Tab-separated table of C-alpha atoms in Angstrom:
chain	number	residue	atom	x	y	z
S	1	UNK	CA	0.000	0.000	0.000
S	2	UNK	CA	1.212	3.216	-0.845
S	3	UNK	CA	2.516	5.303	2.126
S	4	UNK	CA	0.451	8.277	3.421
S	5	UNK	CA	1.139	11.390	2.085
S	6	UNK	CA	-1.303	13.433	4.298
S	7	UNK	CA	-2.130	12.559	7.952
S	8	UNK	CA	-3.960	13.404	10.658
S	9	UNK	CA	-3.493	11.764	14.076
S	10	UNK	CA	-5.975	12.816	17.003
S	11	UNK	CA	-6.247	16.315	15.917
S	12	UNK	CA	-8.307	18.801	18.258
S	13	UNK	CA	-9.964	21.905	17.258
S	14	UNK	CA	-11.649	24.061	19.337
S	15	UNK	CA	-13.541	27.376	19.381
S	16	UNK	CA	-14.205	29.953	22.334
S	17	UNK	CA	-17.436	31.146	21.957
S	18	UNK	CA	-17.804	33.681	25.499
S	19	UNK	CA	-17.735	31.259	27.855
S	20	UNK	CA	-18.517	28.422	25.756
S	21	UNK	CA	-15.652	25.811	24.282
S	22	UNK	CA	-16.777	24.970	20.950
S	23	UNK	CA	-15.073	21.554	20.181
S	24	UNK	CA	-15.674	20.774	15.856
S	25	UNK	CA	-12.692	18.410	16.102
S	26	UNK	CA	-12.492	15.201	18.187
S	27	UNK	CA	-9.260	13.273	17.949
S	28	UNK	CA	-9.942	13.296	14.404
S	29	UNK	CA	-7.626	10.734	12.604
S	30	UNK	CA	-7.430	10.497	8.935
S	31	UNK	CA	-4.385	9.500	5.611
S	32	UNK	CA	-4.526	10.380	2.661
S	33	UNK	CA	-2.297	8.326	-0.525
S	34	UNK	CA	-0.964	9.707	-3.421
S	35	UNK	CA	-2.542	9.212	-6.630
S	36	UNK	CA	-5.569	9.029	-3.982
S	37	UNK	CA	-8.836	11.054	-4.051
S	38	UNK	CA	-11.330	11.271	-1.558
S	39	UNK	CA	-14.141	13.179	-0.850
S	40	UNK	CA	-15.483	14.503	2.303
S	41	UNK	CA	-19.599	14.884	2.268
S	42	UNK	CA	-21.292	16.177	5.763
S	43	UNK	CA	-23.538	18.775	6.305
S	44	UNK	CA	-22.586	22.167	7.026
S	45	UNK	CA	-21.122	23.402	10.341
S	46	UNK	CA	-19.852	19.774	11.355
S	47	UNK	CA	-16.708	20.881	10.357
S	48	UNK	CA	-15.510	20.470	6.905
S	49	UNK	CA	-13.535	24.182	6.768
S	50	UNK	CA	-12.213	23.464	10.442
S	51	UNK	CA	-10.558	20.399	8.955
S	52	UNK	CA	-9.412	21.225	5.632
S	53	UNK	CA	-8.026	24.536	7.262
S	54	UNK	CA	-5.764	22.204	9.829
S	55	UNK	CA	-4.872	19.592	7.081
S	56	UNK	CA	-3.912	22.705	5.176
S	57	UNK	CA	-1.699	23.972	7.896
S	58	UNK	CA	-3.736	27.390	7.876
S	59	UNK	CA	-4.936	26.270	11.495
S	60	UNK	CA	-3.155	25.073	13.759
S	61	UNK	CA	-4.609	22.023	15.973
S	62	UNK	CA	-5.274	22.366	19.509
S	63	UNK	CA	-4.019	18.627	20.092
S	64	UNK	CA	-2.921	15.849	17.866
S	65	UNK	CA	-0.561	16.616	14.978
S	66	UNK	CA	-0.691	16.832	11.374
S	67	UNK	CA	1.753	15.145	9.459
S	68	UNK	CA	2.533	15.779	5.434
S	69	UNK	CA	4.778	13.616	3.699
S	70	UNK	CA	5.973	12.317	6.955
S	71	UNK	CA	6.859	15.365	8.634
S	72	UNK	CA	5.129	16.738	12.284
S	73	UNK	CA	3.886	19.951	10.976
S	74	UNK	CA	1.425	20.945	13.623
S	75	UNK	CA	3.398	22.753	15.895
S	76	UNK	CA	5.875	24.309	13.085
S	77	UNK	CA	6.537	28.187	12.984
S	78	UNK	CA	4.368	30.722	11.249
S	79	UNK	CA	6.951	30.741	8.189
S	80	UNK	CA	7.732	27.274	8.218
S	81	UNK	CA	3.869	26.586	7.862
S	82	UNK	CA	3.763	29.127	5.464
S	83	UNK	CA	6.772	27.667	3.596
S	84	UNK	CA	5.053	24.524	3.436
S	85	UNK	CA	1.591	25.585	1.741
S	86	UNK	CA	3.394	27.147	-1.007
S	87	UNK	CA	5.257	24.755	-1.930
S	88	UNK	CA	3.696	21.363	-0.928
S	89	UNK	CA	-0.173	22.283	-0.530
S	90	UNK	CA	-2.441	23.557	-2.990
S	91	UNK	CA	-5.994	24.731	-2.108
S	92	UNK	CA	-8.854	24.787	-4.564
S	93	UNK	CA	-12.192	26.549	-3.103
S	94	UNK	CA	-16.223	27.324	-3.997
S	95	UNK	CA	-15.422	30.535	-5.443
S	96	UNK	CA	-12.260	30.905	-7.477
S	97	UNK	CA	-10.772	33.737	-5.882
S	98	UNK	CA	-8.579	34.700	-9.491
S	99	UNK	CA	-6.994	37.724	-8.874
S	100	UNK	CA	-9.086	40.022	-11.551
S	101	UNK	CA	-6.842	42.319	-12.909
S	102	UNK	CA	-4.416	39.440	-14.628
S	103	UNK	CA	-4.881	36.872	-17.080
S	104	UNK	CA	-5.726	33.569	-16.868
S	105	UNK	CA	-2.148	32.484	-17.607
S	106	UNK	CA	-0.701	35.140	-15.114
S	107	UNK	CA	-2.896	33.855	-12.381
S	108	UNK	CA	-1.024	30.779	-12.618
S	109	UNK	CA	2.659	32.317	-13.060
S	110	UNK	CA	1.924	34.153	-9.903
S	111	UNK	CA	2.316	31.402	-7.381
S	112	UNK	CA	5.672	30.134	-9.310
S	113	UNK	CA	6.751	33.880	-9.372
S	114	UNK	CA	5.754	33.868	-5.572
S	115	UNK	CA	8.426	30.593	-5.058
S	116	UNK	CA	11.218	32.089	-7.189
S	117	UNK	CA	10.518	30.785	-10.523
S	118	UNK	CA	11.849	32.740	-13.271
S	119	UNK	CA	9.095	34.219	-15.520
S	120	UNK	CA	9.997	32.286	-18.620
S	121	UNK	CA	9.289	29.134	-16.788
S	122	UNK	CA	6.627	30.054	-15.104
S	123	UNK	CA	4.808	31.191	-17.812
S	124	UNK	CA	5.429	27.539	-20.000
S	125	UNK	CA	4.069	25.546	-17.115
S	126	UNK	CA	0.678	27.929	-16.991
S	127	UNK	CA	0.678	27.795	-20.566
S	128	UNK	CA	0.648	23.707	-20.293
S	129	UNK	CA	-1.577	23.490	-17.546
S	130	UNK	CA	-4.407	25.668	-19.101
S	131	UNK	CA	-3.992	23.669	-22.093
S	132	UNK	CA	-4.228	20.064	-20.007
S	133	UNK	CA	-7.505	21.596	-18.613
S	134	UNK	CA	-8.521	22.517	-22.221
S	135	UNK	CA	-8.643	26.362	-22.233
S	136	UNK	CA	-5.397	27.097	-23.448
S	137	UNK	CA	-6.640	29.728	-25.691
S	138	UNK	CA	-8.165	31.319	-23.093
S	139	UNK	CA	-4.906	32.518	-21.618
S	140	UNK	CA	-5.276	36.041	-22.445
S	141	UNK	CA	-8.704	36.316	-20.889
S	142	UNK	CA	-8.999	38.041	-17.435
S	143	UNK	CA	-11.827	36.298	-14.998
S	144	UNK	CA	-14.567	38.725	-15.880
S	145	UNK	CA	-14.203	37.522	-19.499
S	146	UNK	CA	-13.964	33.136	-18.440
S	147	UNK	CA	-17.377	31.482	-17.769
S	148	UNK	CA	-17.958	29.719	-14.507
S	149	UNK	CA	-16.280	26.512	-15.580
S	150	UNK	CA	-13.384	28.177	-16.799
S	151	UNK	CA	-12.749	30.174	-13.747
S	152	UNK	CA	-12.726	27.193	-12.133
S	153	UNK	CA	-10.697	25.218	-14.591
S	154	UNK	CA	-8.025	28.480	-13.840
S	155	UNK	CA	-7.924	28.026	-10.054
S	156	UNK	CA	-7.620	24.518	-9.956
S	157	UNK	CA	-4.488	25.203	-12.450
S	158	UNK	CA	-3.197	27.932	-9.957
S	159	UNK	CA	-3.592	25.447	-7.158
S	160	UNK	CA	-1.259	22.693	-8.645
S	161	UNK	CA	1.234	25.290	-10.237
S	162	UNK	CA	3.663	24.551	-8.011
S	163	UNK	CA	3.105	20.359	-8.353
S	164	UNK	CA	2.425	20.539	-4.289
S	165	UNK	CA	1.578	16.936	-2.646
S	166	UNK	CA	-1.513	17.656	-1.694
S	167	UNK	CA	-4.783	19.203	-3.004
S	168	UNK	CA	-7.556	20.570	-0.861
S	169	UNK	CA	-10.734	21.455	-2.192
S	170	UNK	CA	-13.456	23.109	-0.413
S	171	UNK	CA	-16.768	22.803	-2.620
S	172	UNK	CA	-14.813	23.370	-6.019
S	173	UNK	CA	-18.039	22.785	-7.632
S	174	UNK	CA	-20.952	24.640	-5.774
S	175	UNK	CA	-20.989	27.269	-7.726
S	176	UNK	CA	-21.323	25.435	-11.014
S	177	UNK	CA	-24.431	24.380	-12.885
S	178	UNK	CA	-24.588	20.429	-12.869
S	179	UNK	CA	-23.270	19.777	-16.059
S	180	UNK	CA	-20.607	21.983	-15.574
S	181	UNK	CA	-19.506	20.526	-12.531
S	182	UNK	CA	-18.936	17.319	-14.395
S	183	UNK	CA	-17.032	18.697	-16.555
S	184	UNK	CA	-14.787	20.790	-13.916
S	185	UNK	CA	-14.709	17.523	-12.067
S	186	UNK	CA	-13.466	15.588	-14.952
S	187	UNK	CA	-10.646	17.585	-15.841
S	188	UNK	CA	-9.700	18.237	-11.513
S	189	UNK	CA	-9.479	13.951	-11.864
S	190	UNK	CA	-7.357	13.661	-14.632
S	191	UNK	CA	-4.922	15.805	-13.448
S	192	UNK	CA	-4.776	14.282	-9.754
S	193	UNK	CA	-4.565	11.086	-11.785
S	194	UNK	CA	-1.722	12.170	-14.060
S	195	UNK	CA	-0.186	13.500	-11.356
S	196	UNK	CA	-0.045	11.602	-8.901
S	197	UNK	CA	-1.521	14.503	-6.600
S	198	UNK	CA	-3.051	12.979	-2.785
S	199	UNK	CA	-6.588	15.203	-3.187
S	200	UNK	CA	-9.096	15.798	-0.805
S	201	UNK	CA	-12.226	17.071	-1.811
S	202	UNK	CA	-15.070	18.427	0.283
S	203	UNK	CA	-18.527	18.409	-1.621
S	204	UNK	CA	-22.625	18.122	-0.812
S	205	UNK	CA	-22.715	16.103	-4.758
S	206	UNK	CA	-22.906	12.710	-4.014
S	207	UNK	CA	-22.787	11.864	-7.158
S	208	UNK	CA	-19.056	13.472	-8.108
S	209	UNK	CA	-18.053	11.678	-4.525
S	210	UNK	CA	-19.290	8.344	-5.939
S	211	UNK	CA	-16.656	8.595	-8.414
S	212	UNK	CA	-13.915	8.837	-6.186
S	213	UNK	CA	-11.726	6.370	-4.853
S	214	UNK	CA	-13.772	6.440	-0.968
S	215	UNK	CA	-16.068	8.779	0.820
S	216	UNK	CA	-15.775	10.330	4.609
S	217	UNK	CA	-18.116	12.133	6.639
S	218	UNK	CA	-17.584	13.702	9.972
S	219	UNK	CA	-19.335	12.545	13.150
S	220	UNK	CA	-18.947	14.466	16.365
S	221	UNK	CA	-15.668	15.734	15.605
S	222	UNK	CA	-13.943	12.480	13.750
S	223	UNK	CA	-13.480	11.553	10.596
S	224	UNK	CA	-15.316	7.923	9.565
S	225	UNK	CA	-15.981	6.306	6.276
S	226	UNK	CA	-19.228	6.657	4.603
């Protein structure tokens, strides 16, 4: 079996609400494979943010420890973290969040720029990757001027520009029409496929989570199959 790229071993996460402690997660344990997609389906505020936040090393646990490729990264500095989700994390969420002043292709140079890539480079891997999701002649195009699908097809691009380990994607197909969605979904797969990517992928279709490789849910603060 291939060794876990992404884990999560009794991770706590809790909230202060007054004089309330919120607790969303339990001693939630979970891995993630590479080459491996999963999705995560539960209704909303059991959690799903809280723990693709802490997988994503934007939050840190309160217990427990999150480990990526190996590595205790729970309790690692602010840059260290930060270090990390540039280079080994990409994130993927309902809205694309394309910066709306730059092109398609310059969306995608911008995290490369970001690591130190020079510009030629960076700009031949955006150039591939919008053609491997199959709007390569939309790389002139600034957001306002890409449907729906396309934005989408640009952020999940941006999110892998940097080949990170692991993907995280928080409803990268709620805002899409059904068909759509498929289609958005279709190309996310190949690429995690191709790739080789460890993805995890939070979504209320259960039909796109049928066609992954298992399903999880949350239930009071862990993570169990489905």
């Amino acid at each position: 079996m291939t060794e876990a790229v992404l884990e999560l071993k009794a991770v706590e996460r809790h909230y202060v609400q007054g004089s309330r402690k919120l607790t969303i997660l339990a001693g939630a344990d979970f891995s993630l494979r590479r080459g491996e997609m999963v999705a995560l389906v539960a209704p909303s505020g059991t959690g799903k943010s809280t723990l693709l936040h802490t997988a994503g090393l934007l939050e840190r646990p309160d217990g427990g420890d999150v480990m990526l490729a190996g590595r205790a990264c729970g309790r690692l500095s602010d840059e260290q973290r930060t270090r990390i989700r540039r280079n080994d994390i990409g994130f993927v969420y309902q809205f694309h969040h394309l910066l709306p002043e730059f092109s398609a292709l310059e969306n995608i140079m911008m995290p490369q720029l970001i690591r130190g890539l020079p510009g030629k480079e960076a700009s031949e891997r955006a150039a591939q990757l919008l053609d491997y999701m199959k709007i390569g002649k939309r790389a002139s195009h600034r957001p306002a001027e890409l449907s729906g699908g396309e934005q989408q097809r640009v952020a999940i691009a941006r999110a892998v520009a940097n080949a990170p380990l692991v993907l995280l994607a928080d409803e990268p197909t709620g805002n899409l029409d059904p068909v759509t969605a498929s289609y958005v979904f279709e190309a996310l797969e190949a690429l995690v496929r191709q790739s080789g990517l460890a993805a995890l992928i939070a979504t209320h279709n259960h039909e796109l989570a049928k066609r992954m490789d298992r399903r999880v849910t949350l239930d009071a603060g862990r993570v169990v199959p489905l």
